[in-house]
PDB file of C-alpha atoms in Angstrom:
ATOM      1  CA  LEU A   1    -110.611  66.236 -11.521  1.00 55.00           C
ATOM      2  CA  ILE A   2    -113.932  65.983  -9.715  1.00 56.00           C
ATOM      3  CA  THR A   3    -115.192  69.522 -10.200  1.00 59.00           C
ATOM      4  CA  GLN A   4    -113.561  70.623 -13.444  1.00 61.00           C
ATOM      5  CA  GLU A   5    -113.472  67.384 -15.418  1.00 60.00           C
ATOM      6  CA  GLN A   6    -116.284  65.529 -13.630  1.00 61.00           C
ATOM      7  CA  VAL A   7    -114.364  62.254 -13.739  1.00 59.00           C
ATOM      8  CA  MET A   8    -116.272  61.065 -10.652  1.00 57.00           C
ATOM      9  CA  GLN A   9    -118.705  62.433  -8.109  1.00 55.00           C
ATOM     10  CA  ALA A  10    -117.181  63.866  -4.925  1.00 54.00           C
ATOM     11  CA  PRO A  11    -118.943  61.462  -2.502  1.00 50.00           C
ATOM     12  CA  ARG A  12    -117.548  58.537  -4.489  1.00 50.00           C
ATOM     13  CA  ALA A  13    -113.972  59.803  -4.576  1.00 54.00           C
ATOM     14  CA  GLY A  14    -112.813  57.623  -1.712  1.00 56.00           C
ATOM     15  CA  SER A  15    -110.227  58.095   0.974  1.00 55.00           C
ATOM     16  CA  VAL A  16    -106.454  58.321   1.174  1.00 51.00           C
ATOM     17  CA  ARG A  17    -106.477  55.857   4.077  1.00 60.00           C
ATOM     18  CA  PRO A  18    -105.244  52.386   3.063  1.00 64.00           C
ATOM     19  CA  ILE A  19    -108.110  49.908   2.814  1.00 69.00           C
ATOM     20  CA  GLU A  20    -106.382  47.530   5.225  1.00 73.00           C
ATOM     21  CA  GLU A  21    -106.311  50.341   7.824  1.00 76.00           C
ATOM     22  CA  GLU A  22    -110.043  50.914   7.403  1.00 77.00           C
ATOM     23  CA  ARG A  23    -110.635  47.193   7.931  1.00 81.00           C
ATOM     24  CA  LYS A  24    -108.534  47.266  11.124  1.00 85.00           C
ATOM     25  CA  ILE A  25    -110.592  50.166  12.468  1.00 83.00           C
ATOM     26  CA  ALA A  26    -113.828  48.323  11.654  1.00 84.00           C
ATOM     27  CA  ALA A  27    -112.576  45.188  13.447  1.00 87.00           C
ATOM     28  CA  ALA A  28    -111.499  47.243  16.472  1.00 86.00           C
ATOM     29  CA  LEU A  29    -115.021  48.627  16.850  1.00 84.00           C
ATOM     30  CA  THR A  30    -116.185  45.187  17.987  1.00 81.00           C
ATOM     31  CA  ARG A  31    -113.494  45.013  20.707  1.00 85.00           C
ATOM     32  CA  TYR A  32    -114.115  48.361  22.387  1.00 82.00           C
ATOM     33  CA  PRO A  33    -117.211  49.373  24.337  1.00 82.00           C
ATOM     34  CA  LEU A  34    -118.444  52.365  22.388  1.00 84.00           C
ATOM     35  CA  PRO A  35    -121.993  53.673  22.297  1.00 88.00           C
ATOM     36  CA  ALA A  36    -123.844  51.942  19.447  1.00 86.00           C
ATOM     37  CA  TRP A  37    -124.733  55.223  17.764  1.00 88.00           C
ATOM     38  CA  LEU A  38    -121.038  56.176  17.590  1.00 86.00           C
ATOM     39  CA  SER A  39    -119.714  52.822  16.389  1.00 84.00           C
ATOM     40  CA  GLU A  40    -122.450  52.694  13.710  1.00 84.00           C
ATOM     41  CA  LYS A  41    -121.425  56.112  12.377  1.00 82.00           C
ATOM     42  CA  ILE A  42    -117.724  55.197  12.314  1.00 82.00           C
ATOM     43  CA  LEU A  43    -118.431  51.808  10.735  1.00 82.00           C
ATOM     44  CA  ALA A  44    -120.504  53.450   7.988  1.00 78.00           C
ATOM     45  CA  VAL A  45    -117.460  55.517   6.987  1.00 74.00           C
ATOM     46  CA  VAL A  46    -114.664  52.943   7.314  1.00 75.00           C
ATOM     47  CA  SER A  47    -116.576  50.094   5.653  1.00 76.00           C
ATOM     48  CA  ARG A  48    -117.929  52.011   2.665  1.00 68.00           C
ATOM     49  CA  SER A  49    -115.304  50.624   0.284  1.00 65.00           C
ATOM     50  CA  ASP A  50    -116.344  47.043   1.156  1.00 66.00           C
ATOM     51  CA  ARG A  51    -120.044  47.558   0.371  1.00 63.00           C
ATOM     52  CA  ALA A  52    -121.460  46.129  -2.851  1.00 57.00           C
ATOM     53  CA  GLY A  53    -121.450  48.690  -5.622  1.00 56.00           C
ATOM     54  CA  ALA A  54    -119.061  50.978  -3.765  1.00 57.00           C
ATOM     55  CA  THR A  55    -116.426  53.017  -5.504  1.00 59.00           C
ATOM     56  CA  ARG A  56    -112.968  52.298  -4.239  1.00 60.00           C
ATOM     57  CA  SER A  57    -110.118  54.754  -4.648  1.00 64.00           C
ATOM     58  CA  LEU A  58    -106.435  53.999  -4.321  1.00 65.00           C
ATOM     59  CA  TYR A  59    -103.978  56.864  -4.150  1.00 67.00           C
ATOM     60  CA  LEU A  60    -100.589  55.345  -4.862  1.00 70.00           C
ATOM     61  CA  GLY A  61     -98.035  56.998  -2.634  1.00 68.00           C
ATOM     62  CA  LEU A  62    -100.593  58.212  -0.080  1.00 64.00           C
ATOM     63  CA  PRO A  63    -100.249  57.430   2.708  1.00 66.00           C
ATOM     64  CA  PRO A  64     -96.602  56.350   2.550  1.00 70.00           C
ATOM     65  CA  ARG A  65     -97.082  53.203   4.632  1.00 73.00           C
ATOM     66  CA  ALA A  66     -99.678  51.611   2.327  1.00 74.00           C
ATOM     67  CA  SER A  67     -98.351  48.182   1.392  1.00 76.00           C
ATOM     68  CA  TYR A  68     -99.865  48.053  -2.081  1.00 74.00           C
ATOM     69  CA  PHE A  69     -97.734  50.743  -3.687  1.00 76.00           C
ATOM     70  CA  ARG A  70     -94.247  49.802  -2.452  1.00 79.00           C
ATOM     71  CA  ASN A  71     -93.552  47.848  -5.615  1.00 83.00           C
ATOM     72  CA  GLN A  72     -95.350  46.412  -8.614  1.00 84.00           C
ATOM     73  CA  THR A  73     -95.548  42.921  -7.062  1.00 88.00           C
ATOM     74  CA  ASN A  74     -97.361  44.248  -3.980  1.00 85.00           C
ATOM     75  CA  LEU A  75     -99.751  46.236  -6.179  1.00 83.00           C
ATOM     76  CA  ASP A  76    -100.435  43.197  -8.374  1.00 85.00           C
ATOM     77  CA  THR A  77    -101.095  41.005  -5.318  1.00 85.00           C
ATOM     78  CA  PHE A  78    -103.407  43.618  -3.822  1.00 79.00           C
ATOM     79  CA  LEU A  79    -105.293  44.094  -7.096  1.00 79.00           C
ATOM     80  CA  GLN A  80    -105.756  40.359  -7.631  1.00 80.00           C
ATOM     81  CA  SER A  81    -107.083  39.925  -4.094  1.00 78.00           C
ATOM     82  CA  THR A  82    -109.359  42.950  -4.295  1.00 72.00           C
ATOM     83  CA  LEU A  83    -110.743  42.118  -7.724  1.00 71.00           C
ATOM     84  CA  LYS A  84    -111.322  38.502  -6.692  1.00 71.00           C
ATOM     85  CA  ASP A  85    -113.308  39.530  -3.601  1.00 65.00           C
ATOM     86  CA  SER A  86    -115.366  42.255  -5.299  1.00 65.00           C
ATOM     87  CA  SER A  87    -117.074  42.652  -8.623  1.00 63.00           C
ATOM     88  CA  PHE A  88    -115.857  45.564 -10.722  1.00 66.00           C
ATOM     89  CA  ASP A  89    -117.459  47.013 -13.821  1.00 71.00           C
ATOM     90  CA  GLY A  90    -114.382  49.021 -14.535  1.00 76.00           C
ATOM     91  CA  VAL A  91    -111.389  50.879 -13.229  1.00 80.00           C
ATOM     92  CA  VAL A  92    -110.471  54.518 -13.860  1.00 82.00           C
ATOM     93  CA  VAL A  93    -106.737  55.133 -13.636  1.00 85.00           C
ATOM     94  CA  MET A  94    -105.426  58.677 -13.339  1.00 84.00           C
ATOM     95  CA  THR A  95    -101.684  59.056 -13.785  1.00 88.00           C
ATOM     96  CA  SER A  96     -99.251  61.925 -14.135  1.00 88.00           C
ATOM     97  CA  LEU A  97     -98.083  62.946 -17.599  1.00 89.00           C
ATOM     98  CA  SER A  98     -94.732  64.172 -16.247  1.00 88.00           C
ATOM     99  CA  ALA A  99     -91.628  62.294 -17.379  1.00 86.00           C
ATOM    100  CA  GLY A 100     -90.529  61.624 -13.798  1.00 87.00           C
ATOM    101  CA  ALA A 101     -93.865  60.292 -12.518  1.00 86.00           C
ATOM    102  CA  ARG A 102     -93.357  57.886  -9.628  1.00 84.00           C
ATOM    103  CA  PHE A 103     -96.340  55.742 -10.629  1.00 84.00           C
ATOM    104  CA  PRO A 104     -96.698  55.812 -14.432  1.00 86.00           C
ATOM    105  CA  LEU A 105     -99.399  53.818 -16.200  1.00 87.00           C
ATOM    106  CA  GLY A 106     -96.812  51.096 -16.858  1.00 88.00           C
ATOM    107  CA  PHE A 107     -96.664  50.457 -13.098  1.00 87.00           C
ATOM    108  CA  ILE A 108    -100.426  49.907 -12.846  1.00 87.00           C
ATOM    109  CA  ALA A 109    -101.604  48.498 -16.195  1.00 90.00           C
ATOM    110  CA  PRO A 110    -100.010  45.008 -15.973  1.00 89.00           C
ATOM    111  CA  GLY A 111    -101.907  44.198 -12.754  1.00 85.00           C
ATOM    112  CA  LEU A 112    -105.191  45.336 -14.267  1.00 86.00           C
ATOM    113  CA  GLN A 113    -104.587  43.192 -17.331  1.00 87.00           C
ATOM    114  CA  LYS A 114    -103.726  40.162 -15.153  1.00 84.00           C
ATOM    115  CA  ALA A 115    -107.058  40.723 -13.422  1.00 80.00           C
ATOM    116  CA  GLY A 116    -108.874  40.399 -16.747  1.00 82.00           C
ATOM    117  CA  LEU A 117    -109.501  44.080 -17.396  1.00 86.00           C
ATOM    118  CA  HIS A 118    -108.830  45.603 -20.805  1.00 90.00           C
ATOM    119  CA  HIS A 119    -108.080  49.168 -21.843  1.00 93.00           C
ATOM    120  CA  VAL A 120    -111.108  50.981 -23.293  1.00 91.00           C
ATOM    121  CA  SER A 121    -110.175  54.644 -23.598  1.00 91.00           C
ATOM    122  CA  THR A 122    -107.678  57.370 -22.741  1.00 93.00           C
ATOM    123  CA  ARG A 123    -108.218  61.060 -22.090  1.00 89.00           C
ATOM    124  CA  HIS A 124    -105.390  63.547 -21.642  1.00 90.00           C
ATOM    125  CA  LEU A 125    -106.004  66.478 -19.297  1.00 87.00           C
ATOM    126  CA  THR A 126    -102.993  68.433 -20.477  1.00 87.00           C
ATOM    127  CA  ASP A 127    -103.632  71.530 -18.366  1.00 87.00           C
ATOM    128  CA  MET A 128    -103.587  69.278 -15.273  1.00 85.00           C
ATOM    129  CA  ALA A 129    -100.680  67.136 -16.532  1.00 89.00           C
ATOM    130  CA  THR A 130    -102.864  64.076 -16.014  1.00 89.00           C
ATOM    131  CA  ARG A 131    -103.900  61.097 -18.074  1.00 89.00           C
ATOM    132  CA  VAL A 132    -107.187  59.268 -17.442  1.00 88.00           C
ATOM    133  CA  ASP A 133    -107.524  55.658 -18.652  1.00 89.00           C
ATOM    134  CA  LEU A 134    -110.610  53.473 -18.439  1.00 87.00           C
ATOM    135  CA  TYR A 135    -110.348  49.710 -18.052  1.00 87.00           C
ATOM    136  CA  LYS A 136    -113.381  47.414 -18.261  1.00 86.00           C
ATOM    137  CA  SER A 137    -114.098  43.780 -17.497  1.00 80.00           C
ATOM    138  CA  LYS A 138    -113.847  41.545 -20.518  1.00 72.00           C
ATOM    139  CA  PRO A 139    -117.268  40.345 -21.675  1.00 65.00           C
TER     140      PRO A 139
END
């Protein structure tokens, strides 16, 4: 999706680590005596999703212990909290086109709508069996 369809730039593609895990690592850096140069490098990586203007990626189902994908209520709660704490211009949602998809658009869309985002466009990447939907903040 990054190289063939250019949906997003590779450095902005995010991480499969749950955001709460990255925050735990960042907090732990203050408790352990590490050389400053090392803790600064680690902090730059694990706190990138919390920086203003950062792209945040969520990969539902990866890793399996992420709390926000266990059910729609957890995802909705996570989205509301995240969208409240950060400003978003929009959200790109990529979902499987297969009939048995574990996380279809219907799992994700209600939480985005509750957060005040509205559907703008859809693109089907049939050869990749993927659907790409764009949601934007309401003006």
